[in-house]
Short mmCIF file of C-alpha atoms and ligand atoms in Angstrom, two decimals:
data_model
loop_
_atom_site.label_atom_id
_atom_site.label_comp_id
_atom_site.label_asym_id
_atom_site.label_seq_id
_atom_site.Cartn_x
_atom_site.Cartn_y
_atom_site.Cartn_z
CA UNK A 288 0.00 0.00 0.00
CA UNK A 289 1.63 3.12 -0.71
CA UNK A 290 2.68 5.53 2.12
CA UNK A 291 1.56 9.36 2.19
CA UNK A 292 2.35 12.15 4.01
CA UNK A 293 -0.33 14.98 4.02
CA UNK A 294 1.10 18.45 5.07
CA UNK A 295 -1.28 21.18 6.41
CA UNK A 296 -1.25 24.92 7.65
CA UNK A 297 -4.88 25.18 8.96
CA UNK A 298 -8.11 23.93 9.19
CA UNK A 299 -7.38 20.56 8.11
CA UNK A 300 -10.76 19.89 5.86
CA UNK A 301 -8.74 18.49 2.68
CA UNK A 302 -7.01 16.51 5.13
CA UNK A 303 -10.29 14.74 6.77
CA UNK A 304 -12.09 14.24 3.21
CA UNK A 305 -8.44 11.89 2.58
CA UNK A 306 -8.91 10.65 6.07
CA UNK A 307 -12.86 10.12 5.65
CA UNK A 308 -12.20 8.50 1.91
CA UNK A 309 -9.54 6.36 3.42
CA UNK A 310 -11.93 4.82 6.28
CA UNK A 311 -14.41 4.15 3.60
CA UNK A 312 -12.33 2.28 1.52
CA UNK A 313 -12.67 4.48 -1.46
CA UNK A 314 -8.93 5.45 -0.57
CA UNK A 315 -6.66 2.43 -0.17
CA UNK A 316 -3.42 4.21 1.08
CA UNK A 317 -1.51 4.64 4.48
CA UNK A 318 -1.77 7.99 5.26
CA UNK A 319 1.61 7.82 7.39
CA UNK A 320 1.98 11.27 8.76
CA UNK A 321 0.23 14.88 8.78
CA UNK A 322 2.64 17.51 9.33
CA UNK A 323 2.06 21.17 9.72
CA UNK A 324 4.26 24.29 9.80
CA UNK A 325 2.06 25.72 12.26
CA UNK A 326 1.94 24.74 15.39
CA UNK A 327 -1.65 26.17 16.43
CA UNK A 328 -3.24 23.98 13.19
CA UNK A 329 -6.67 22.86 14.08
CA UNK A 330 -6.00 19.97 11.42
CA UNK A 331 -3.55 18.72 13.45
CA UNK A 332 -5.36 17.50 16.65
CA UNK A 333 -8.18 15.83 14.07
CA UNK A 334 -5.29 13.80 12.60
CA UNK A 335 -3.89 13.16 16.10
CA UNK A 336 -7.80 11.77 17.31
CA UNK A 337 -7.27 9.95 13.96
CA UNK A 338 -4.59 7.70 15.11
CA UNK A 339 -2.44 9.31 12.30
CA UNK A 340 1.31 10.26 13.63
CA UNK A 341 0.95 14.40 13.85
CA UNK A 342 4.23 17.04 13.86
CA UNK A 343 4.49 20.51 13.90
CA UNK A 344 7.58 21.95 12.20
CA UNK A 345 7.27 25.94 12.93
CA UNK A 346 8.68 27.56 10.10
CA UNK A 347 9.49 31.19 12.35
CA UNK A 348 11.88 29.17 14.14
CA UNK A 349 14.47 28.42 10.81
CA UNK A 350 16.95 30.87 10.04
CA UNK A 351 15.36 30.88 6.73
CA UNK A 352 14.00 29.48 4.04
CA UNK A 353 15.93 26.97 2.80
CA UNK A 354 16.94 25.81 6.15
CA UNK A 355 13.15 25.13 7.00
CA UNK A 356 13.28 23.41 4.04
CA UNK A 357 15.97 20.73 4.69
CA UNK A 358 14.31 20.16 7.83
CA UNK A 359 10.79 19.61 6.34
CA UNK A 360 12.29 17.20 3.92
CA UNK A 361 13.98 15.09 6.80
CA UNK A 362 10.61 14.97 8.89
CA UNK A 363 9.18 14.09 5.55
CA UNK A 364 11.47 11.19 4.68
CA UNK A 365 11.22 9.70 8.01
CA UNK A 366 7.71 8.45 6.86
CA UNK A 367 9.30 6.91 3.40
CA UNK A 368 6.26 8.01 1.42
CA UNK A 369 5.73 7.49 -1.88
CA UNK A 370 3.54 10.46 -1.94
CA UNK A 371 3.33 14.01 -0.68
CA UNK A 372 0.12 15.62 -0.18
CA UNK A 373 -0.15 19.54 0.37
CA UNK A 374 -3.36 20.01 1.54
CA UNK A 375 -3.69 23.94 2.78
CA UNK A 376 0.08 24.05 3.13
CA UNK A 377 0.54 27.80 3.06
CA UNK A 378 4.77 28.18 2.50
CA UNK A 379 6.20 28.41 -0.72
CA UNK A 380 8.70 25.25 -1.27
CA UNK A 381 11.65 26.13 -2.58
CA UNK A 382 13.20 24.39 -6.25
CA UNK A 383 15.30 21.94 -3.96
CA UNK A 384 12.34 20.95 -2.21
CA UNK A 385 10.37 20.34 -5.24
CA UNK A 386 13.14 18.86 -7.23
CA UNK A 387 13.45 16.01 -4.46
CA UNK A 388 9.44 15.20 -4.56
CA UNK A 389 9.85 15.21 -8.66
CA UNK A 390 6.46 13.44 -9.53
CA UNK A 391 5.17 12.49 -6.05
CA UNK A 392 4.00 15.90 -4.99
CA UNK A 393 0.48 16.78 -4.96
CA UNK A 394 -1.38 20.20 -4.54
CA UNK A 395 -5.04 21.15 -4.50
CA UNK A 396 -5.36 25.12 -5.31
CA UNK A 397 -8.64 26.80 -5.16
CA UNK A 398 -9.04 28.06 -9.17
CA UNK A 399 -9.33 26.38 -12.21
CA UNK A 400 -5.62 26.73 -13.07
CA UNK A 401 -4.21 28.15 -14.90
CA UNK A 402 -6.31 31.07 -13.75
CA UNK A 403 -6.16 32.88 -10.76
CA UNK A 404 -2.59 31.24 -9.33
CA UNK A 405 -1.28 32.24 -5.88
CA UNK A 406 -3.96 34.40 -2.79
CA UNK A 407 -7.63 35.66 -2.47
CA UNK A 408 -8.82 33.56 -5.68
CA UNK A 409 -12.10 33.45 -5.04
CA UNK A 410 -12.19 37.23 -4.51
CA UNK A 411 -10.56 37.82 -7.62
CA UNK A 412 -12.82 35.64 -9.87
CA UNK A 413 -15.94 37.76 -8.55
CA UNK A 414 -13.94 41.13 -9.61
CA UNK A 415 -13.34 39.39 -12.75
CA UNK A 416 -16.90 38.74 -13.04
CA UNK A 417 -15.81 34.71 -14.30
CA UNK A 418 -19.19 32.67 -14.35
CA UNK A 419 -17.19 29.32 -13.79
CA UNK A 420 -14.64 28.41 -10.94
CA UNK A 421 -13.59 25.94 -9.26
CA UNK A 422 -10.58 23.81 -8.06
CA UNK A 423 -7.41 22.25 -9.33
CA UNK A 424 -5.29 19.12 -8.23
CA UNK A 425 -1.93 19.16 -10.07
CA UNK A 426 1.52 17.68 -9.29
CA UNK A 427 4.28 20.60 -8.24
CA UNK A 428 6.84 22.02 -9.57
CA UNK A 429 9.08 24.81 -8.33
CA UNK A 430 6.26 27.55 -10.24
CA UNK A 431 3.82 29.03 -7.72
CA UNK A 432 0.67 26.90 -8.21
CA UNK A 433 1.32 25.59 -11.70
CA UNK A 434 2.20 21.97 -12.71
CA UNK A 435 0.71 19.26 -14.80
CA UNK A 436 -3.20 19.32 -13.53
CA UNK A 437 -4.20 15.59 -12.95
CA UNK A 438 -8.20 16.82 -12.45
CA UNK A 439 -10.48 19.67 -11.84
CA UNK A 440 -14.01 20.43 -10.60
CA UNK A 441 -16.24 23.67 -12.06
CA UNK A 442 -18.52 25.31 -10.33
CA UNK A 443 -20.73 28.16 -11.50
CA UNK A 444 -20.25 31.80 -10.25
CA UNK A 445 -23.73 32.86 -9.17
CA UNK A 446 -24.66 36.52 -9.11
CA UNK A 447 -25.75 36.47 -5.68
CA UNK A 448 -22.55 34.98 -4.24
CA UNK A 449 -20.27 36.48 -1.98
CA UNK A 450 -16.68 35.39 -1.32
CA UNK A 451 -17.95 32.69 1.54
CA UNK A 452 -20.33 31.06 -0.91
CA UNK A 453 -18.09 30.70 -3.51
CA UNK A 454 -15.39 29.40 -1.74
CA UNK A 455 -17.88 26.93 -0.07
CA UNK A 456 -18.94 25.87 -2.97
CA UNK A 457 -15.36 25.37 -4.50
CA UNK A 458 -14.06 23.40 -1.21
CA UNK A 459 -16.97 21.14 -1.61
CA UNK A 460 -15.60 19.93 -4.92
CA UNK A 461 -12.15 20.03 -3.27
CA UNK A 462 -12.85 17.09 -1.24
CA UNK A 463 -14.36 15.52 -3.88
CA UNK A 464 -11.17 15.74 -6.27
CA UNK A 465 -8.74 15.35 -3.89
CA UNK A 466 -9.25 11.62 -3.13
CA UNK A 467 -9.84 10.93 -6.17
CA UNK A 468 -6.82 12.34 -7.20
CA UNK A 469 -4.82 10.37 -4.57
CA UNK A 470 -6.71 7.35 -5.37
CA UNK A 471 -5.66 7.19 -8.88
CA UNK A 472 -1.71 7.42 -7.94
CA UNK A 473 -2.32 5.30 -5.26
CA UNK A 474 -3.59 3.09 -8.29
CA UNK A 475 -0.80 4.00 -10.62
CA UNK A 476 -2.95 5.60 -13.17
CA UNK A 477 -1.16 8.71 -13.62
CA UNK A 478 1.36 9.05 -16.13
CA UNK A 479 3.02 12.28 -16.77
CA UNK A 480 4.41 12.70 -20.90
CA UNK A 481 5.55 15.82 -21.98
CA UNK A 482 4.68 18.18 -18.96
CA UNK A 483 0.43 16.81 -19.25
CA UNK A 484 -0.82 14.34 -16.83
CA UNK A 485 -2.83 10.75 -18.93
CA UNK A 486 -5.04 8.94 -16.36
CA UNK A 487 -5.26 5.43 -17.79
CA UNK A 488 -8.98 4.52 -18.21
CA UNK A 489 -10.44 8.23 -18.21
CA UNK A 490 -10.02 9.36 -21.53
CA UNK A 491 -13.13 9.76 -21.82
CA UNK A 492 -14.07 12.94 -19.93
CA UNK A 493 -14.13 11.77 -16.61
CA UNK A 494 -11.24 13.36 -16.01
CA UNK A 495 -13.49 16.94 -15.37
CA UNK A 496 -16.16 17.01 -13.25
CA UNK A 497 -19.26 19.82 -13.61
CA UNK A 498 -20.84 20.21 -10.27
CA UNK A 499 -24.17 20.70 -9.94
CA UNK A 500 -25.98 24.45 -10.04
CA UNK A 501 -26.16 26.34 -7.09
CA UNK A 502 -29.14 27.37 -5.52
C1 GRF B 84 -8.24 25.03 0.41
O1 GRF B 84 -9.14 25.89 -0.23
C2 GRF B 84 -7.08 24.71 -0.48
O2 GRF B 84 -7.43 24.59 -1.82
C3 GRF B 84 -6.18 25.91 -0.29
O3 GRF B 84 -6.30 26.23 1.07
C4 GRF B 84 -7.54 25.75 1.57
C5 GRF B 84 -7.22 24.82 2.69
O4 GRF B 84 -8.35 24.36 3.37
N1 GRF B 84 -4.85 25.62 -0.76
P1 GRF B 84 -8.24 23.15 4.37
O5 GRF B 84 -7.12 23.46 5.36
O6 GRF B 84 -7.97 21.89 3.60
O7 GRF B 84 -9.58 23.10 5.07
#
């Protein structure tokens, strides 16, 4: 079964839809570790009352940046996964970092990518007056928030939404993609040629996923 390490910086809720698709069996992984680079994480004491091995790596407390780094990588590696999850990690990784995970790190960003990359995107798709958003899972690589997207999820912009509705909508898909995501390199599906992300047995649309109106 392949080992993964999730890393958070909050709330946690990506975290608990892998958690909640793992107990179902819809996820067939070990979810090894959750590590966070804030101490205070809520997500953290749901993994703990999960059973799942929990560490807090505070980033104020590296000299800088790539030292915080290094050290995330070594907690990493402890747990010998085969996959990295960021789920709501909020640090930028630097190239090293990246470089090292090459094809086994995992982000979920909330925009349809390649739109609206980096803070505030659900903000900035109501100012741009978009009528679809939504969410992106994509492997990383040392550019912020862009990397060969493995699946997305649209939702539509409604003209009565404010930021909290949108974004509620958009995480709801998030937790839908997510473990589906995971599930298919848990599976070995993915295959990355040229940059673009095949998923064996999807060509045939499955791949996007239209959710339902609003109200
Ligand atoms: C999610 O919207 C995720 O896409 C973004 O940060 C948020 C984290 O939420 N990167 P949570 O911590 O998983 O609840």
């Amino acid at each position: 079964m392949k080992r993964v390490v999730i890393l958070i910086s909050g709330r946690g809720s990506n975290m608990e839809a892998l958690i909640a698709a793992r107990d179902a069996g819809k996820l067939p992984v070990a979810i090894v570790a959750v590590i966070s680079n804030r101490p205070d994480a809520r997500g953290l004491e749901t993994a703990a009352r999960a059973g799942i091995a929990s560490e807090a790596l505070d980033h104020k407390t590296f000299a800088g940046r790539a030292a915080f780094d290094a050290a995330l990588a070594e907690c990493i590696d402890r747990y010998a996964p085969d996959l990295v999850v960021l789920a709501g990690f909020m640090r930028i990784l630097g190239e090293d970092f990246v470089r090292h995970y090459e094809g086994r790190l995992l982000n979920i960003h909330p925009s349809l990518l390649p739109a609206f990359p980096g803070l505030h995107t659900h903000q900035r798709a109501l100012e741009e007056g978009v009528r679809v958003h939504g969410c992106t899972v994509h492997f990383v690589t040392p550019a912020l928030d862009h990397g060969p997207i493995i699946l997305q999820a649209a939702v539509p912009v409604l003209d009565t939404d404010s930021e909290e509705t949108l974004a509620a909508r958009v995480l709801a898909q998030e937790h839908v993609i997510y473990p589906q995501a995971v599930r298919w390199f848990a599976e070995g599906r993915l295959q990355l040629l040229d940059g673009r992300v095949r998923v064996a047995s999807a060509g045939d649309g499955t791949a996007v996923l239209i959710a339902p109106g609003g109200d």
